[in-house]
Tab-separated table of C-alpha atoms and ligand atoms in Angstrom:
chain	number	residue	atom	x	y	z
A	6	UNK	CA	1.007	2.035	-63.864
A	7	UNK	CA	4.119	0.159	-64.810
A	8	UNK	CA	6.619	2.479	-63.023
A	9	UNK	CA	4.198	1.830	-59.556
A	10	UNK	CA	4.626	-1.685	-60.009
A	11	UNK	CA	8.542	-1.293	-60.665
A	12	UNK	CA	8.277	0.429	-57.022
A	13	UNK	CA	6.497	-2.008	-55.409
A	14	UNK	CA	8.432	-4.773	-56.539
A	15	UNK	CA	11.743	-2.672	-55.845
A	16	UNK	CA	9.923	-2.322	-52.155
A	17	UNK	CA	9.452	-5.595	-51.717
A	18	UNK	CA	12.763	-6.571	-52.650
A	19	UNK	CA	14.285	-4.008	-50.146
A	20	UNK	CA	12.065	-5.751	-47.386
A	21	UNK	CA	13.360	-9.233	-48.110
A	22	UNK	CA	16.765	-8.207	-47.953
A	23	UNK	CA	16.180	-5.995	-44.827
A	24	UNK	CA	14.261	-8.845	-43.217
A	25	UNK	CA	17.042	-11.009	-44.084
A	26	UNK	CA	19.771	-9.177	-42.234
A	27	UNK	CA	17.595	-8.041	-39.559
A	28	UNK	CA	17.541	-12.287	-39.382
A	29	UNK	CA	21.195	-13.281	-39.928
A	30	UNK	CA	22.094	-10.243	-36.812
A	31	UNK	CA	19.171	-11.380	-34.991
A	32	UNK	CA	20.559	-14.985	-34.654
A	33	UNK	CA	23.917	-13.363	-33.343
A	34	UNK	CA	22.974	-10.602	-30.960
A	35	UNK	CA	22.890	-11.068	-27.085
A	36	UNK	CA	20.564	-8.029	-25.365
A	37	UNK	CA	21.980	-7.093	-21.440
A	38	UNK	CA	19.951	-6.145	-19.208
A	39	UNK	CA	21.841	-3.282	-16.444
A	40	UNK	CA	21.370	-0.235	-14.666
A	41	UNK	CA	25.110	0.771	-15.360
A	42	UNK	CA	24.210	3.681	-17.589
A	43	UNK	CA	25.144	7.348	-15.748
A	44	UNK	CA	28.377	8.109	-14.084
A	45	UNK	CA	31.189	5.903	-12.835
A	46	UNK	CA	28.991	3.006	-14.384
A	47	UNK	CA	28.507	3.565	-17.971
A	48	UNK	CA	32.244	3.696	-18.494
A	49	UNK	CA	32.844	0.263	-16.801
A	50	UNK	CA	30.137	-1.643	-19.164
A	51	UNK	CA	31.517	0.191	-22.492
A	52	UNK	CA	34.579	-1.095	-21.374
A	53	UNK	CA	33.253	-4.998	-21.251
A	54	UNK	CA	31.544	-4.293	-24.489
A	55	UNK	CA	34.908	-3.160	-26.457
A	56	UNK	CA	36.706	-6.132	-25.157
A	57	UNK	CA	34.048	-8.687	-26.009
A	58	UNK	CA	33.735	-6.871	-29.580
A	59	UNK	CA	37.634	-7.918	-29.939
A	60	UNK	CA	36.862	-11.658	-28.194
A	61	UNK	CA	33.707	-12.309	-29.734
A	62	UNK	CA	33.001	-10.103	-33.270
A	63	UNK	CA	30.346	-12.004	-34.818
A	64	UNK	CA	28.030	-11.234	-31.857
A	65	UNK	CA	26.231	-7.779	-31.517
A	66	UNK	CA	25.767	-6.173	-28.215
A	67	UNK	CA	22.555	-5.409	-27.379
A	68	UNK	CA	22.725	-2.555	-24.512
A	69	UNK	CA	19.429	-2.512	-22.468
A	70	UNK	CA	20.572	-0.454	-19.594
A	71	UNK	CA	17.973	1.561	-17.647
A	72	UNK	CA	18.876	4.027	-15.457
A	73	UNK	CA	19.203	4.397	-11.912
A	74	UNK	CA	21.305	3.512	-8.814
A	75	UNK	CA	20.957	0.220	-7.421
A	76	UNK	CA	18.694	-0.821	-9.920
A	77	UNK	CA	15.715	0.402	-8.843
A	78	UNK	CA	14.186	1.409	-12.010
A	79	UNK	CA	15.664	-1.620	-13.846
A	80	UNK	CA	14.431	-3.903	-11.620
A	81	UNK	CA	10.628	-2.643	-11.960
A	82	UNK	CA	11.191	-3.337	-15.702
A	83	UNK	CA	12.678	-6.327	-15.582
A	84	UNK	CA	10.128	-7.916	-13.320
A	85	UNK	CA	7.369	-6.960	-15.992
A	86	UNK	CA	9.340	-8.477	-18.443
A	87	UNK	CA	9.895	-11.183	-16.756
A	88	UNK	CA	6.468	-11.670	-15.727
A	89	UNK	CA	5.141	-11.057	-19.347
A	90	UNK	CA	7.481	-14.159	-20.697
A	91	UNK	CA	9.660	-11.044	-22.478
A	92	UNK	CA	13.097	-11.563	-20.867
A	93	UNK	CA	16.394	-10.157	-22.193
A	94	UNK	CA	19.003	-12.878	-22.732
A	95	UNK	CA	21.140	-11.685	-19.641
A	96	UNK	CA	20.751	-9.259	-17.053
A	97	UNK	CA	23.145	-7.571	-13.814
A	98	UNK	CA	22.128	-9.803	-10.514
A	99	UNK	CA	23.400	-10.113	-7.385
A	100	UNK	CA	25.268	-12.788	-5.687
A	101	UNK	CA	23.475	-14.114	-2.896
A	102	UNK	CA	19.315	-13.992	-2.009
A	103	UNK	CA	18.652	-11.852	-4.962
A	104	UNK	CA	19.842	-14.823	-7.088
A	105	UNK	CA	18.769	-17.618	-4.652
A	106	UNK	CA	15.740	-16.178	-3.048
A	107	UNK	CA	14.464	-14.165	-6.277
A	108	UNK	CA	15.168	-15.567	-9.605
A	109	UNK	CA	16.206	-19.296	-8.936
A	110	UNK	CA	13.019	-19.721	-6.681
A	111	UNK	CA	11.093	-18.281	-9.266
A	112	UNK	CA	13.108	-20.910	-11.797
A	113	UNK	CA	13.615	-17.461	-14.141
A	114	UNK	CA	17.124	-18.333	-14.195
A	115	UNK	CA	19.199	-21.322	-16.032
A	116	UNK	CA	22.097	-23.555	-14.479
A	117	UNK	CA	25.382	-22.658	-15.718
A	118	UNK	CA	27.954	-25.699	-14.439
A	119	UNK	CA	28.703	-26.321	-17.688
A	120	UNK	CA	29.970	-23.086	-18.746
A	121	UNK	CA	32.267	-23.273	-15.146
A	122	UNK	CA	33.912	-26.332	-16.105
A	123	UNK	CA	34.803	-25.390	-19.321
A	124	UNK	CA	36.042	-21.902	-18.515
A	125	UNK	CA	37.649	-23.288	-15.485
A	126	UNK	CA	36.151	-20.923	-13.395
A	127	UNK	CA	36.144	-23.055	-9.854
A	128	UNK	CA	40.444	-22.356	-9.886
A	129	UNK	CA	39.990	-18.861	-10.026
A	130	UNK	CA	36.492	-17.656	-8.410
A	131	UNK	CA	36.586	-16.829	-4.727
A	132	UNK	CA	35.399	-20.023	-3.008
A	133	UNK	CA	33.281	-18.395	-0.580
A	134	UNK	CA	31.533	-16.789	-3.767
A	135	UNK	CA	30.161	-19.836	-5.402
A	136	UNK	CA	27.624	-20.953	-2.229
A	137	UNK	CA	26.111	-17.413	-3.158
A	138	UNK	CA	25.346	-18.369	-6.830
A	139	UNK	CA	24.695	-21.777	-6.275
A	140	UNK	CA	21.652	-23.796	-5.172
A	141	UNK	CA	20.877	-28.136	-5.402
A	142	UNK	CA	24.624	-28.106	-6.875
A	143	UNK	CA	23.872	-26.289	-9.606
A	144	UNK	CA	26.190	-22.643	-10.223
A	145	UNK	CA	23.401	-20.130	-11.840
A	146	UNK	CA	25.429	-16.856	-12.458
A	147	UNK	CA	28.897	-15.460	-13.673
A	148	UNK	CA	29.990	-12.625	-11.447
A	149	UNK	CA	32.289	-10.136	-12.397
A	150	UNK	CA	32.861	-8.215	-9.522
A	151	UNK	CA	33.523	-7.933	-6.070
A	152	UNK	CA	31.920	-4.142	-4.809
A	153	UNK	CA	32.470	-3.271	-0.738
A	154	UNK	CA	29.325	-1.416	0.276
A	155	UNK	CA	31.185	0.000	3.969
A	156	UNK	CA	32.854	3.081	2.636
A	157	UNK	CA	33.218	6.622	3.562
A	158	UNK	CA	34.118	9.054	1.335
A	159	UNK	CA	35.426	11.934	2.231
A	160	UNK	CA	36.447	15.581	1.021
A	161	UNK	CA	40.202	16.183	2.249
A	162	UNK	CA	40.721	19.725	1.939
A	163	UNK	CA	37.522	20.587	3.484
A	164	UNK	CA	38.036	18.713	6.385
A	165	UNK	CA	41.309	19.880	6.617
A	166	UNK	CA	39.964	23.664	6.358
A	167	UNK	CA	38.101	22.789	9.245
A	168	UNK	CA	40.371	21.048	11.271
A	169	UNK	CA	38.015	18.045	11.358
A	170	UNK	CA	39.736	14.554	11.881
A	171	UNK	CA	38.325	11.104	10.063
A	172	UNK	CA	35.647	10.486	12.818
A	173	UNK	CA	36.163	6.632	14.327
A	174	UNK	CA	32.836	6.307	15.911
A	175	UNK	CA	29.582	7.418	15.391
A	176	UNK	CA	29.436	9.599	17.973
A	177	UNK	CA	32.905	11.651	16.663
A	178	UNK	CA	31.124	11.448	13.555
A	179	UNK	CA	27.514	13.547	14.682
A	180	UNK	CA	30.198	15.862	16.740
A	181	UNK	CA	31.821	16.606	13.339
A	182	UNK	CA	28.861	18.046	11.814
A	183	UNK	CA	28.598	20.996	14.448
A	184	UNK	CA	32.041	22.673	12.572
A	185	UNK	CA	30.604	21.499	9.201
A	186	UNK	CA	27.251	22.335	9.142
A	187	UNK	CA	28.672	26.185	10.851
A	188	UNK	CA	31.068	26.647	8.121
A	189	UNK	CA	27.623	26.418	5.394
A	190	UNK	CA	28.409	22.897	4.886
A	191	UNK	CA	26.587	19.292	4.263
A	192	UNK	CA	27.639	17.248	6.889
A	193	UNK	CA	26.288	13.643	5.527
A	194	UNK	CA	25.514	13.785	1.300
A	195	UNK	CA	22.683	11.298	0.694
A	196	UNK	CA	20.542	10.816	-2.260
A	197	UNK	CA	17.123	8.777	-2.666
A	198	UNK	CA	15.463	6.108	-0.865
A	199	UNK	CA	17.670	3.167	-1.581
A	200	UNK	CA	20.914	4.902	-0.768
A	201	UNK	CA	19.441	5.759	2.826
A	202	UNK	CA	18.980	1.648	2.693
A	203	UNK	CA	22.477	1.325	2.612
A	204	UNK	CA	23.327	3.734	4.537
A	205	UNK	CA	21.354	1.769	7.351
A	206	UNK	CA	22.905	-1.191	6.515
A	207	UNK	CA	26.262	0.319	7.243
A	208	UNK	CA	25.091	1.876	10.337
A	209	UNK	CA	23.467	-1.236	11.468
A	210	UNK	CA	26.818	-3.369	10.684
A	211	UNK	CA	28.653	-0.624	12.398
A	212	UNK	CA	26.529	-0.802	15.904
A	213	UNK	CA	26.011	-4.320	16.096
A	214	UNK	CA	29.462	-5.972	14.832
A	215	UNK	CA	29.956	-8.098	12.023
A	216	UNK	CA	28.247	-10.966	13.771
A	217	UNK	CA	25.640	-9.059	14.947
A	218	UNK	CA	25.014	-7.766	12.171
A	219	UNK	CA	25.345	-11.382	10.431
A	220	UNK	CA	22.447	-12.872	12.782
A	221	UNK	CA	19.766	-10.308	12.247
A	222	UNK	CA	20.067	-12.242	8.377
A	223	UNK	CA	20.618	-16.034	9.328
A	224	UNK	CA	17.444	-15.861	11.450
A	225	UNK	CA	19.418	-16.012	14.834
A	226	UNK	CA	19.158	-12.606	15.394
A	227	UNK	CA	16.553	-10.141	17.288
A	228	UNK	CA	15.635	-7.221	15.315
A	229	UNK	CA	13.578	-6.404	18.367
A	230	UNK	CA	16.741	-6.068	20.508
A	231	UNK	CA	18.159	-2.818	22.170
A	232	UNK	CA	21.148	-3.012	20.093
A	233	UNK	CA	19.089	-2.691	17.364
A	234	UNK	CA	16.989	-0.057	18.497
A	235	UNK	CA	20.225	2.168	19.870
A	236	UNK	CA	21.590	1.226	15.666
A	237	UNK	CA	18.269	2.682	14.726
A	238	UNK	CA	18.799	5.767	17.301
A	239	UNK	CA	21.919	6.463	15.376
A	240	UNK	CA	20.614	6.412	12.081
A	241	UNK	CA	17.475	8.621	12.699
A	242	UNK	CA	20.227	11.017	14.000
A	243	UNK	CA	22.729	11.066	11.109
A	244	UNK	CA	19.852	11.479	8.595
A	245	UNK	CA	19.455	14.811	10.817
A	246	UNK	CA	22.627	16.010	8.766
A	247	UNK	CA	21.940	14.883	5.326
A	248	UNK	CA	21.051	17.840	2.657
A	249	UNK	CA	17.450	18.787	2.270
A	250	UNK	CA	17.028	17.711	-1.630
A	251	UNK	CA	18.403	13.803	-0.580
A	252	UNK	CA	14.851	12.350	-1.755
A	253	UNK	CA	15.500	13.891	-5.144
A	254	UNK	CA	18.270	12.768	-6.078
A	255	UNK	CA	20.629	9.478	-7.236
A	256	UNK	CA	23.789	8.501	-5.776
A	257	UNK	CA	26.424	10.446	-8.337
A	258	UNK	CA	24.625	13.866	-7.172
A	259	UNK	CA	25.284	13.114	-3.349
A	260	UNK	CA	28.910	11.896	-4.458
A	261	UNK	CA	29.373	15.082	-6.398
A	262	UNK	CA	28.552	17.281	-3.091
A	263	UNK	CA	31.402	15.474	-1.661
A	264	UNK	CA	33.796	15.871	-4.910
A	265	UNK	CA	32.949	19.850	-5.425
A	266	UNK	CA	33.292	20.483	-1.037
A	267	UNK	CA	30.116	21.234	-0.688
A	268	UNK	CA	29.475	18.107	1.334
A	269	UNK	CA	31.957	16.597	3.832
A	270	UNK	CA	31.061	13.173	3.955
A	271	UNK	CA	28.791	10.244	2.133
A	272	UNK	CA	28.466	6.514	2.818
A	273	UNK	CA	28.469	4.354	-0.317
A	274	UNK	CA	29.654	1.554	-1.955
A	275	UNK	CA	32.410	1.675	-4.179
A	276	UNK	CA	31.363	2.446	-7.025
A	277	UNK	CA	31.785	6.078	-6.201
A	278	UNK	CA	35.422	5.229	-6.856
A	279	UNK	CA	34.995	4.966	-10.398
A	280	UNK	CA	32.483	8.375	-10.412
A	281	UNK	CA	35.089	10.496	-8.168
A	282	UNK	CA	38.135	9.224	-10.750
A	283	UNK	CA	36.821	8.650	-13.741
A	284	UNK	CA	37.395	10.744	-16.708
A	285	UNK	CA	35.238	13.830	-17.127
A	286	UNK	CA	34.274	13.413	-20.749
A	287	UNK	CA	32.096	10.487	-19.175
A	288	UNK	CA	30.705	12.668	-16.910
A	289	UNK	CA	33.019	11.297	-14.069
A	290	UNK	CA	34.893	14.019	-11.857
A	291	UNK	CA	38.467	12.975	-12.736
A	292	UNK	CA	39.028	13.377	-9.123
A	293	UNK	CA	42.680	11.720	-8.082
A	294	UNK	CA	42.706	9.236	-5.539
A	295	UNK	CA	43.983	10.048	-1.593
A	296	UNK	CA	43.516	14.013	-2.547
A	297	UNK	CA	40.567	15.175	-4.263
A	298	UNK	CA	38.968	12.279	-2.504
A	299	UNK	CA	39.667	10.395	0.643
A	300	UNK	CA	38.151	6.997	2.134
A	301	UNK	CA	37.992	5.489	5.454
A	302	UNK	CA	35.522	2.804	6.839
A	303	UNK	CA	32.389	3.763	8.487
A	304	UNK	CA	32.980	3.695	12.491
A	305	UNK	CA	32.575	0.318	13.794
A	306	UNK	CA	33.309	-1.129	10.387
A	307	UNK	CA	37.163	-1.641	10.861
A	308	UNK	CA	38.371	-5.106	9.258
A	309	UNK	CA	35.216	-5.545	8.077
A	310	UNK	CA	34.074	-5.713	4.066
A	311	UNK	CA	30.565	-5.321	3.240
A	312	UNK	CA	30.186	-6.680	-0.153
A	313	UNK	CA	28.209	-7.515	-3.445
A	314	UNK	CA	29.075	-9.335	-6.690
A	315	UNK	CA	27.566	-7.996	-9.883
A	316	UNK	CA	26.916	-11.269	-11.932
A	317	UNK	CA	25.339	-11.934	-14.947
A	318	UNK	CA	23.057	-14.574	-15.376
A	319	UNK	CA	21.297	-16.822	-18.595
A	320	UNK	CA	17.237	-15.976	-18.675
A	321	UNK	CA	15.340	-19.508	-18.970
A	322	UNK	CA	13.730	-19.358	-22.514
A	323	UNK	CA	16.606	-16.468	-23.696
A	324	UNK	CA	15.814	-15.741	-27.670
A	325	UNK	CA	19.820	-15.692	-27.942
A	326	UNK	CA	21.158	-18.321	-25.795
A	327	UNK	CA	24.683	-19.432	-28.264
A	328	UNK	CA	25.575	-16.024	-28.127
A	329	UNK	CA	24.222	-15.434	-24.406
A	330	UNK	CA	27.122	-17.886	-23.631
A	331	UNK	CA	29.694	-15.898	-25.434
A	332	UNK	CA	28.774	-12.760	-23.476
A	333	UNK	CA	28.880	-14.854	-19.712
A	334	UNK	CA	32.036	-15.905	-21.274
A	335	UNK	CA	33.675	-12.443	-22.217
A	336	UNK	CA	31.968	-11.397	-18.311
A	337	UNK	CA	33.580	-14.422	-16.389
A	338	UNK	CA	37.252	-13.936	-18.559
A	339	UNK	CA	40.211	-12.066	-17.310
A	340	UNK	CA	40.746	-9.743	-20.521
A	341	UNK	CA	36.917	-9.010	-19.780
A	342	UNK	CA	37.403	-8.119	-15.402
A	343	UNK	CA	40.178	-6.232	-16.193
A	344	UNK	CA	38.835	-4.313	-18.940
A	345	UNK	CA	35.550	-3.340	-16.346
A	346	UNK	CA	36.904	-3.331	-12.942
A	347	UNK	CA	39.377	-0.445	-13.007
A	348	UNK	CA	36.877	1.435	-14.492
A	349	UNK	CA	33.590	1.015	-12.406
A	350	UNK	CA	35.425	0.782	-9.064
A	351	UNK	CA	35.571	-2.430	-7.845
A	352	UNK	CA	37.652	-5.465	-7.956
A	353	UNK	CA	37.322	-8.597	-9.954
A	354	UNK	CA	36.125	-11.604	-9.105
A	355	UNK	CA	38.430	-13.835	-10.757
A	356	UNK	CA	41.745	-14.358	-8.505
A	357	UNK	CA	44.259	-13.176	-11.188
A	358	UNK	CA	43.594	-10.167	-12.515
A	359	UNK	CA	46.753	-7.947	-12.970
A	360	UNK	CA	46.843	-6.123	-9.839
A	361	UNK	CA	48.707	-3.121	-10.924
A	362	UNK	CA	45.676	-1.785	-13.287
A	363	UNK	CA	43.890	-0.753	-10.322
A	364	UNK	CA	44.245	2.583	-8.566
A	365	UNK	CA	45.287	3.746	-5.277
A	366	UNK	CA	41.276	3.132	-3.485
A	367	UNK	CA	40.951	-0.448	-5.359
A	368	UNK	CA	44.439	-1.429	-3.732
A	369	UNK	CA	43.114	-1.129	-0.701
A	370	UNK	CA	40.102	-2.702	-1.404
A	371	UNK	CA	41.884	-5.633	-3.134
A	372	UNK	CA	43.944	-5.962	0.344
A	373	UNK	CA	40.930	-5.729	2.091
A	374	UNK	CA	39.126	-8.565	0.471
A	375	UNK	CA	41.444	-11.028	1.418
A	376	UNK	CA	42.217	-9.948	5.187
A	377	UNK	CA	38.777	-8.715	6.368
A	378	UNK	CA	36.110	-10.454	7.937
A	379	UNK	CA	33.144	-10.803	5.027
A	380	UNK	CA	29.547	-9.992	5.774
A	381	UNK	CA	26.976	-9.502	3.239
A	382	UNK	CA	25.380	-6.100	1.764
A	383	UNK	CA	20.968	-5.570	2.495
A	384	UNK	CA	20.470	-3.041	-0.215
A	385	UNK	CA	22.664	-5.133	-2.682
A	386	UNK	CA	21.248	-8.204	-3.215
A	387	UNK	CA	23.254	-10.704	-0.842
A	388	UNK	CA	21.268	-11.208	2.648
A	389	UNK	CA	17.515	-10.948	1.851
A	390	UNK	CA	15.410	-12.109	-1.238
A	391	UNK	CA	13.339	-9.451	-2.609
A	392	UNK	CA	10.458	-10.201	-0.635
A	393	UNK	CA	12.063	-9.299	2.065
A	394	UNK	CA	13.636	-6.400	1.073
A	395	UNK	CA	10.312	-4.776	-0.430
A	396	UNK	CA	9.228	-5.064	3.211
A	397	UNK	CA	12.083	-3.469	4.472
A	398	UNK	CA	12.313	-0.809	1.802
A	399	UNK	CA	8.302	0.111	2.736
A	400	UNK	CA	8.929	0.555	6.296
A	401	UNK	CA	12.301	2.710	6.050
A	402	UNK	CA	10.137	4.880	3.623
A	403	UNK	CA	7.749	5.747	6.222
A	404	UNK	CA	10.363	6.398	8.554
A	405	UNK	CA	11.808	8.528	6.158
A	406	UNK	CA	8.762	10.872	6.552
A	407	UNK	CA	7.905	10.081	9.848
A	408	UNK	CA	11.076	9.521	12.204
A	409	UNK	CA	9.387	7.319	14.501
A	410	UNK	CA	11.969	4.809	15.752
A	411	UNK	CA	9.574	2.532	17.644
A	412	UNK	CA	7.551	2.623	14.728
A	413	UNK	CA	10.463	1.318	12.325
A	414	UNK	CA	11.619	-1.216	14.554
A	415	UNK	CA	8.390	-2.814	14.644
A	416	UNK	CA	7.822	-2.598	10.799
A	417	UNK	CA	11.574	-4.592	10.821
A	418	UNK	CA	10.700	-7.013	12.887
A	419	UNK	CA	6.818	-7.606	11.228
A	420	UNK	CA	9.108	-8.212	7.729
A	421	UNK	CA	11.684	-10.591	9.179
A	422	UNK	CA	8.914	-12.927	10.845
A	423	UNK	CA	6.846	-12.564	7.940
A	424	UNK	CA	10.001	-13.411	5.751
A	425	UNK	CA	13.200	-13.933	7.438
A	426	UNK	CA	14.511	-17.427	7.217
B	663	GAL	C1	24.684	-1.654	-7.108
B	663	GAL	C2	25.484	-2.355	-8.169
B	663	GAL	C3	26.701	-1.567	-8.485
B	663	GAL	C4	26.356	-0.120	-8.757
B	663	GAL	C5	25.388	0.449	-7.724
B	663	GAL	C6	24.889	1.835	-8.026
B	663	GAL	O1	23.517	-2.361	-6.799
B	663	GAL	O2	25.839	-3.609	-7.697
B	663	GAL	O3	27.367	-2.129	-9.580
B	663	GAL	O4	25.870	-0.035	-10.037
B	663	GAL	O5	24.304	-0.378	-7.571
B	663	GAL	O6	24.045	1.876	-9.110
């Protein structure tokens, strides 16, 4: 009898103490919400965690990655959440629509001017980058990247084996695949649904020219036009070279085709920069830059850059909001972009990051930013709410299975006149 009540009131004491801590951490912990958790992603975040653990010990990193390229998955989840009043302090948006059209209309999101002025953020963001996180004057997210979506990756020594040149237009490009696809090869490596998305929105931006391409977003456009139907042509006849298993699988899979030679080509953003050099013990392919890999822009994307911001925002109601702060803090600082940026493949936001951290693809890239014409990225957030995008995402699935151009077209233009600006 007496030793159970020593127990209990042993047990009890445990609890107390337990609850306390589980209190005192509670108070100080900031949970991120991200879908950088596989390959040529992962590495990037761990990287922005260890540097805010050295700028900001007292707060505890909650890591509430999901996985899955472009966010699909994480996006599902976080809408529930969001939806259910259950949202993580933070989570990865993009700049542009996603932010405006999405989670701003839906007033999910709190202003952050504050936070700008005292970081002095306006001297050193890009000031063609704040219109896409702002709305009514108020700034509503911290990005901490700058991604180009118009890349093509390439394997040199296979092409070389084959005496296959960089193809300049679309047309060299579906000529290439006859030696390819002879020699056993995978002409075009593509993975799931949303990275045949952004493969269209390459294609498109390709075919119709940067301001073209611009107007089928800003409402001027006609996605009933020719042009758009010939873009359309073009795409329905490169996904005639992609591998069989595409539907199956993510973005580092198609990459990895490309990185072992068993594909020649793939279209994605650059975040396949970080996967192809990244160190293998992160389950990167420790590729090197200009040899195991090789990049070019998509034809008809010369001079132009495609891009996305990664940004982090502050959910309204956030359980953590004092040391939300310290995280947008550690993701808007320059210790924290240069600690990330190398790593995942893209550039930073912030104007002054030491240039000579980056690699021989993200030099390009960095030149690129400031000499090429800008134009947004579909798939990634900048030019259509989610709305929109659903819409677009339902009819490029059935024209996945079905191929029917005049089908698609008519699907694209139904979603832009339902919910194009
Ligand atoms: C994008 C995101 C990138 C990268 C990519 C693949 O939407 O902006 O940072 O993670 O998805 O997952």
């Amino acid at each position: 009898m007496v030793r159970k009540s020593y127990v209990f009131v042993a047990l009890l004491a445990i609890t107390a103490m337990l609850a306390g801590c589980a209190g005192a951490q509670g108070a100080n912990e900031v949970e991120v919400f991200s879908w950088w958790t596989g390959g040529g992603e992962a590495a990037g975040l761990d990287a922005m965690i260890a540097d805010f653990a050295t700028n900001f010990p007292d707060v505890t990193f909650i890591n509430s990655a999901i996985a899955g390229g472009a966010g699909t998955n994480a996006r599902a989840v976080l809408a529930s959440r969001l939806q259910a009043g259950d949202p993580p302090d933070s989570w990865q948006a993009h700049a542009g629509q996603e932010i405006i059209g999405t989670y701003v209309a839906a007033d999910q999101i709190e202003p952050l001017n504050d936070l700008f002025e005292q970081e002095g953020w306006l001297q050193v963001m890009p000031a063609t980058l704040i219109p896409l996180i702002s709305a009514d004057g108020n700034i509503y997210s911290v990005p901490v990247n700058i991604h180009r979506a118009n890349v093509m990756w390439y394997n040199p020594a296979l092409l070389d084996e084959l005496g296959v040149s960089v193809p300049t237009t679309w047309d060299e490009f579906l000529a290439s695949c006859e030696p390819i696809e002879a020699a056993g090869k995978i002409c075009l490596a593509m993975g799931t649904t949303w990275t045949a998305m952004h493969l269209m929105e390459v294609v498109l931006l390709g075919e119709l020219g940067a301001d073209g391409y611009s107007a089928l977003w800003d409402g001027s456009g006609d996605w009933g036009s020719a042009d758009v139907t010939a873009a359309l042509g073009t795409f329905a006849d490169l996904l005639q070279h992609t591998n069989t298993d595409a539907a199956g699988i993510d973005w580092q899979d198609a990459s990895k085709l490309v990185g072992n030679g068993d594909a020649a080509f793939t279209i994605m953003g650059d975040w396949t920069d970080g996967y192809f050099s990244g160190d293998p013990a992160g389950n990167n392919l420790g590729l090197v830059p200009g040899e195991g890999y090789g990049w070019a822009p998509p034809p008809g994307t010369d001079g132009v850059f495609q891009f996305l911001s990664d940004s982090f925002v502050l959910a309204k109601g956030a359980p953590h909001p004092d040391a939300t702060l310290a995280w947008l803090t550690e993701a808007g600082s320059k210790s924290g972009q240069e600690a990330f940026n190398p790593v995942k493949g893209s550039i930073c936001a912030r104007t002054d990051c030491d240039t000579s951290l980056f690699n021989a693809y993200l030099q390009t890239a960095m030149a690129d930013w400031s000499t090429d014409r800008v134009v947004g990225s579909l798939t990634h957030g900048v030019v259509a709410n989610d709305t929109w995008k659903n819409e677009i995402n339902t009819a490029l699935g059935l024209f996945l299975t079905d191929r029917d151009v005049t089908a698609f077209q008519a699907g694209l233009v139904a979603a832009a006149n339902a919910y194009g600006p």
